[in-house]
Amino acid sequence: MSAGWFRRRFLPGGLLSAPGPSRPRASPVPYRRPRFLRGSGSGPGPADASRRPDARPVRSPARGRALPWNAGYAEIINAEKSEFNEDQASCGKLCIRRCEFGAEEDQEWLTLCPEEFLTGHYWALFDGHGGPAAAILAANTLHSCLRRQLEAVVEGMVAAQPPMHLSGHCICPSDPQFVEEKGIRAEDLVIGALESAFQECDEVIGRELEASGQVGGCTALVAVSLQGKLYVANAGDSRAILVRRDEVRPLSSEFTPETERQRIQQLAFVYPELLAGEFTRLEFPRRLKGDDLGQKVLFRDHHMSGWGYKCVEKSDLKYPLIHGQGRQARLLGTLAVSRGLGDHQLRVLDTDIQLKPFLLSVPQVTVLDVDQLELQEEDVVVMATDGLWDVLSNEQVARLVRSFLPGNREDPHRCTAHPWEGHVEGCSPAQSNEPISPLSQSLLSFFLLATLAVQKQLSIRVSHQWWATRRPGRRT
Amino acid sequence: MSAGWFRRRFLPGGLLSAPGPSRPRASPVPYRRPRFLRGSGSGPGPADASRRPDARPVRSPARGRALPWNAGYAEIINAEKSEFNEDQASCGKLCIRRCEFGAEEDQEWLTLCPEEFLTGHYWALFDGHGGPAAAILAANTLHSCLRRQLEAVVEGMVAAQPPMHLSGHCICPSDPQFVEEKGIRAEDLVIGALESAFQECDEVIGRELEASGQVGGCTALVAVSLQGKLYVANAGDSRAILVRRDEVRPLSSEFTPETERQRIQQLAFVYPELLAGEFTRLEFPRRLKGDDLGQKVLFRDHHMSGWGYKCVEKSDLKYPLIHGQGRQARLLGTLAVSRGLGDHQLRVLDTDIQLKPFLLSVPQVTVLDVDQLELQEEDVVVMATDGLWDVLSNEQVARLVRSFLPGNREDPHRCTAHPWEGHVEGCSPAQSNEPISPLSQSLLSFFLLATLAVQKQLSIRVSHQWWATRRPGRRT
């Protein structure tokens, strides 16, 4: 994306602001649930007779096959807030091919023998909004984008130090010194590949949704295990934590209009046209009213971490660019997240004001050096959409995990109720007899918990047990 | 500063880019050293006969009067890199007046009786570049800007919770609830006041330097003690640390072209005109050459924390927006810092490309809750310009402090060699018989260490002792 593209696409008079009406329409993205849920049934079976009558059904992978690293997964059946479940998930094995370099311009990617592959694992959660299409496309596409981006840099990843030139030919004798001075490591290439893959996937979603006349967006939380490290990439308000015996470590940060206030206000400062005179970029503790005119009220602008007082003018009475706090905070009165994929056509209701310029598709990536951590058998990573974190704190989730896992040590499937069937496109299915990688020997386990119940009763199925947790004062 | 102003000022065709040639020129800012050094002499006295022959002279406040909190201060006499010492410092007592609110439009600020004043203390270091004028103006002005900004919000600071309306009249019954939900505390008003004061001071410097036909800029590191808290505001590459018996805690971050790479690249992405086709915004491990054309080399763009590979095009051979690493990193080949005051007229040599659009005058503010810390007598804050931190690490400075202070417990002036004479304009002089504030009773002491020797031999004078520290392999 270039600056020129940005201006043509989003500023008044831009050439790209409306899609061509004569373009033939592609067929809509078909609805589906995650592939690894195939055969698991759509609701609780007879074994679930003990569940509370007000608990909504939970789906987990069918019993018999394991997810990578014997991960557990659970999702709550749609609370009928929307026509379809808007969340999606995918996981699988990542097989990264090496390319053979030649001097010719038309060099080809060559698939070498399997032993030369670099393999990893991939788990992803996508929390959709405005329809399920973006989340489905992300679940179908992002791992392919990531594989492609990783294959483009894999030569650098497997070197002792990423070379200045990917070909390995040292044009300048001091190149290795410069790479070392900049502190560039193999993991920086994986981080760069994740960042690029999210952007590429966002562009694919934009094209596909425009072609099929669909709309929607989604957050994306991805974990990738590769070369002894676990990478967690997050764009949106999902969250991943590492739960250990005596530690709960956040592995991601949430990106919402509140947490990214300064970035969003800064863009509105640089390009006030984006607000079309309908919004104020300033933040106030509440929406101002006519009575406030001429009063000195609390406010924040883009350059401020602290608060000041300003004399209220008429333009301050406009609707704020970011309004509300906590879960109620909205960007342009519309969206509760500030990063994610999709939303290319999203506009403020009854206006031509676009939200996409304020959204970032780039994730923040954190790296967990699994080889350096002395992990115990009960150490797990919990990834979940905001449905879980709205009703349980990190510590509460950790307590749940710690209360269950040690009591089921003999159960090889204790993190997952059922085997997984099928596999994600672009990833090879996990073979039950594949050799255990050094990473899985390190005893790190996964929970993939996709909850679709926002502010609703929450049930998490882990292994064969049910937990029903209800937030005090909330109605089911 | 509005977006319109930014565009008129910095983009091609802007109206404000050149000062009017017919304006009468004001007299230049007179050169001086910090006022509290008066009477301290310009070089080492007879008591310094023991100093090493290759040590450059150090100045400290004259003996007899104490700096606020008995702070120590030392600076090294100019190493003749420039005509004048470009660093400046100031400190003093901050007296914040309360205003009396009336219903009239022409309400006046009233000075109430001294007991009603809110008092604090202020210490500041300014590391100048391109001439001493900006640092002198900052040392003369910033505390007045801060006092003015604090007086504008002091009613909110002394309330149990900052009111939505500064007048205290509650227009909407739910106002306190909104303030609480936003988590706004009195300290947020001080942070906001510091942010605004830095910006106001930057505007004053811009006007004054333009009027007198002078140039230059400076970093600013400020500590303010107020209402039981210590605020550290930093714009530039100076640093403050808290040294305790078993802890060294950074109180600031450095802002350089390297640490603010993404912000700077992002601006160049949004406004490519600012580079005038002469620079590339992309980062490479080293400057590219003709031989690199067509090769895949390591690079980073504004959205990337990690690294990727790109095929080198001709435009990539331009000089990079940010080039070099560590102390050698430069913005537009010119400046080593990315935040500070001044530099309004600074341009890339022999071009019309301005640096000011890429510089921020806003500081980052950290808050130390002095009342919550169980401080010991030897706990001190060390503030210093990069001259100190280039040759000594945080831990080395902490060891120096710890090795000296406990051995001089009986000396009431152990942190400062000499009393301070004079006082900073706009601040009252510290009275030797003033009652000890709760904050100074908390036994936190200050070092103000302004070193002018960058990559040169370093001497720090603390109390009556000399230390001469030389970095191995560096020539004096």
PDB file of N, CA, C and O in Angstrom, chain B residues 350-376:
ATOM      1  N   ASP B 350      22.435  21.977   2.360  1.00  0.00           N
ATOM      2  CA  ASP B 350      22.336  22.307   0.931  1.00  0.00           C
ATOM      3  C   ASP B 350      21.011  21.907   0.290  1.00  0.00           C
ATOM      4  O   ASP B 350      20.945  21.709  -0.933  1.00  0.00           O
ATOM      5  N   THR B 351      19.974  21.721   1.101  1.00  0.00           N
ATOM      6  CA  THR B 351      18.645  21.421   0.542  1.00  0.00           C
ATOM      7  C   THR B 351      17.609  22.273   1.264  1.00  0.00           C
ATOM      8  O   THR B 351      17.931  22.986   2.217  1.00  0.00           O
ATOM      9  N   ASP B 352      16.359  22.134   0.816  1.00  0.00           N
ATOM     10  CA  ASP B 352      15.268  22.834   1.489  1.00  0.00           C
ATOM     11  C   ASP B 352      14.445  21.853   2.343  1.00  0.00           C
ATOM     12  O   ASP B 352      13.337  22.164   2.766  1.00  0.00           O
ATOM     13  N   ILE B 353      15.007  20.662   2.576  1.00  0.00           N
ATOM     14  CA  ILE B 353      14.279  19.629   3.323  1.00  0.00           C
ATOM     15  C   ILE B 353      14.346  19.933   4.818  1.00  0.00           C
ATOM     16  O   ILE B 353      15.431  20.036   5.390  1.00  0.00           O
ATOM     17  N   GLN B 354      13.169  20.063   5.461  1.00  0.00           N
ATOM     18  CA  GLN B 354      13.106  20.454   6.874  1.00  0.00           C
ATOM     19  C   GLN B 354      13.073  19.230   7.791  1.00  0.00           C
ATOM     20  O   GLN B 354      12.478  18.213   7.462  1.00  0.00           O
ATOM     21  N   LEU B 355      13.693  19.377   8.946  1.00  0.00           N
ATOM     22  CA  LEU B 355      13.663  18.295   9.931  1.00  0.00           C
ATOM     23  C   LEU B 355      12.505  18.439  10.915  1.00  0.00           C
ATOM     24  O   LEU B 355      12.039  17.450  11.479  1.00  0.00           O
ATOM     25  N   LYS B 356      12.048  19.655  11.144  1.00  0.00           N
ATOM     26  CA  LYS B 356      11.062  19.907  12.200  1.00  0.00           C
ATOM     27  C   LYS B 356       9.800  19.035  12.100  1.00  0.00           C
ATOM     28  O   LYS B 356       9.290  18.588  13.134  1.00  0.00           O
ATOM     29  N   PRO B 357       9.274  18.763  10.895  1.00  0.00           N
ATOM     30  CA  PRO B 357       8.055  17.928  10.850  1.00  0.00           C
ATOM     31  C   PRO B 357       8.242  16.572  11.513  1.00  0.00           C
ATOM     32  O   PRO B 357       7.285  15.984  12.016  1.00  0.00           O
ATOM     33  N   PHE B 358       9.479  16.051  11.519  1.00  0.00           N
ATOM     34  CA  PHE B 358       9.720  14.715  12.065  1.00  0.00           C
ATOM     35  C   PHE B 358      10.015  14.740  13.566  1.00  0.00           C
ATOM     36  O   PHE B 358      10.128  13.690  14.191  1.00  0.00           O
ATOM     37  N   LEU B 359      10.175  15.934  14.129  1.00  0.00           N
ATOM     38  CA  LEU B 359      10.543  16.049  15.542  1.00  0.00           C
ATOM     39  C   LEU B 359       9.295  16.273  16.393  1.00  0.00           C
ATOM     40  O   LEU B 359       8.388  16.998  16.001  1.00  0.00           O
ATOM     41  N   LEU B 360       9.262  15.666  17.554  1.00  0.00           N
ATOM     42  CA  LEU B 360       8.175  15.905  18.502  1.00  0.00           C
ATOM     43  C   LEU B 360       8.722  16.720  19.667  1.00  0.00           C
ATOM     44  O   LEU B 360       9.819  16.455  20.160  1.00  0.00           O
ATOM     45  N   SER B 361       7.935  17.699  20.110  1.00  0.00           N
ATOM     46  CA  SER B 361       8.327  18.426  21.324  1.00  0.00           C
ATOM     47  C   SER B 361       7.641  17.844  22.555  1.00  0.00           C
ATOM     48  O   SER B 361       7.951  18.224  23.670  1.00  0.00           O
ATOM     49  N   VAL B 362       6.717  16.904  22.352  1.00  0.00           N
ATOM     50  CA  VAL B 362       5.981  16.314  23.482  1.00  0.00           C
ATOM     51  C   VAL B 362       6.874  15.338  24.243  1.00  0.00           C
ATOM     52  O   VAL B 362       7.515  14.489  23.630  1.00  0.00           O
ATOM     53  N   PRO B 363       6.928  15.447  25.557  1.00  0.00           N
ATOM     54  CA  PRO B 363       7.734  14.501  26.325  1.00  0.00           C
ATOM     55  C   PRO B 363       6.946  13.246  26.678  1.00  0.00           C
ATOM     56  O   PRO B 363       5.720  13.241  26.617  1.00  0.00           O
ATOM     57  N   GLN B 364       7.663  12.219  27.030  1.00  0.00           N
ATOM     58  CA  GLN B 364       7.027  11.077  27.702  1.00  0.00           C
ATOM     59  C   GLN B 364       7.177  11.317  29.206  1.00  0.00           C
ATOM     60  O   GLN B 364       8.265  11.664  29.665  1.00  0.00           O
ATOM     61  N   VAL B 365       6.082  11.124  29.931  1.00  0.00           N
ATOM     62  CA  VAL B 365       6.104  11.427  31.363  1.00  0.00           C
ATOM     63  C   VAL B 365       5.933  10.139  32.162  1.00  0.00           C
ATOM     64  O   VAL B 365       5.018   9.358  31.894  1.00  0.00           O
ATOM     65  N   THR B 366       6.827   9.916  33.113  1.00  0.00           N
ATOM     66  CA  THR B 366       6.638   8.794  34.038  1.00  0.00           C
ATOM     67  C   THR B 366       6.420   9.364  35.440  1.00  0.00           C
ATOM     68  O   THR B 366       6.920  10.440  35.757  1.00  0.00           O
ATOM     69  N   VAL B 367       5.674   8.630  36.230  1.00  0.00           N
ATOM     70  CA  VAL B 367       5.308   9.114  37.556  1.00  0.00           C
ATOM     71  C   VAL B 367       5.835   8.141  38.607  1.00  0.00           C
ATOM     72  O   VAL B 367       5.625   6.935  38.501  1.00  0.00           O
ATOM     73  N   LEU B 368       6.532   8.696  39.588  1.00  0.00           N
ATOM     74  CA  LEU B 368       7.047   7.892  40.696  1.00  0.00           C
ATOM     75  C   LEU B 368       6.246   8.281  41.931  1.00  0.00           C
ATOM     76  O   LEU B 368       6.247   9.450  42.344  1.00  0.00           O
ATOM     77  N   ASP B 369       5.561   7.327  42.502  1.00  0.00           N
ATOM     78  CA  ASP B 369       4.745   7.633  43.682  1.00  0.00           C
ATOM     79  C   ASP B 369       5.640   7.562  44.914  1.00  0.00           C
ATOM     80  O   ASP B 369       5.795   6.515  45.536  1.00  0.00           O
ATOM     81  N   VAL B 370       6.220   8.708  45.262  1.00  0.00           N
ATOM     82  CA  VAL B 370       7.221   8.754  46.333  1.00  0.00           C
ATOM     83  C   VAL B 370       6.629   8.298  47.652  1.00  0.00           C
ATOM     84  O   VAL B 370       7.287   7.627  48.447  1.00  0.00           O
ATOM     85  N   ASP B 371       5.347   8.648  47.879  1.00  0.00           N
ATOM     86  CA  ASP B 371       4.720   8.275  49.146  1.00  0.00           C
ATOM     87  C   ASP B 371       4.558   6.765  49.284  1.00  0.00           C
ATOM     88  O   ASP B 371       4.530   6.237  50.388  1.00  0.00           O
ATOM     89  N   GLN B 372       4.436   6.082  48.155  1.00  0.00           N
ATOM     90  CA  GLN B 372       4.232   4.633  48.206  1.00  0.00           C
ATOM     91  C   GLN B 372       5.544   3.863  48.348  1.00  0.00           C
ATOM     92  O   GLN B 372       5.558   2.726  48.800  1.00  0.00           O
ATOM     93  N   LEU B 373       6.635   4.487  47.906  1.00  0.00           N
ATOM     94  CA  LEU B 373       7.936   3.811  47.981  1.00  0.00           C
ATOM     95  C   LEU B 373       8.495   3.964  49.395  1.00  0.00           C
ATOM     96  O   LEU B 373       8.461   5.048  49.966  1.00  0.00           O
ATOM     97  N   GLU B 374       9.018   2.905  49.938  1.00  0.00           N
ATOM     98  CA  GLU B 374       9.674   3.027  51.244  1.00  0.00           C
ATOM     99  C   GLU B 374      11.128   3.386  50.997  1.00  0.00           C
ATOM    100  O   GLU B 374      12.004   2.531  50.957  1.00  0.00           O
ATOM    101  N   LEU B 375      11.370   4.680  50.828  1.00  0.00           N
ATOM    102  CA  LEU B 375      12.699   5.115  50.410  1.00  0.00           C
ATOM    103  C   LEU B 375      13.679   5.134  51.580  1.00  0.00           C
ATOM    104  O   LEU B 375      13.321   5.477  52.704  1.00  0.00           O
ATOM    105  N   GLN B 376      14.901   4.782  51.263  1.00  0.00           N
ATOM    106  CA  GLN B 376      15.976   4.832  52.238  1.00  0.00           C
ATOM    107  C   GLN B 376      16.808   6.088  51.998  1.00  0.00           C
ATOM    108  O   GLN B 376      16.680   6.747  50.965  1.00  0.00           O
TER     109      GLN B 376
END
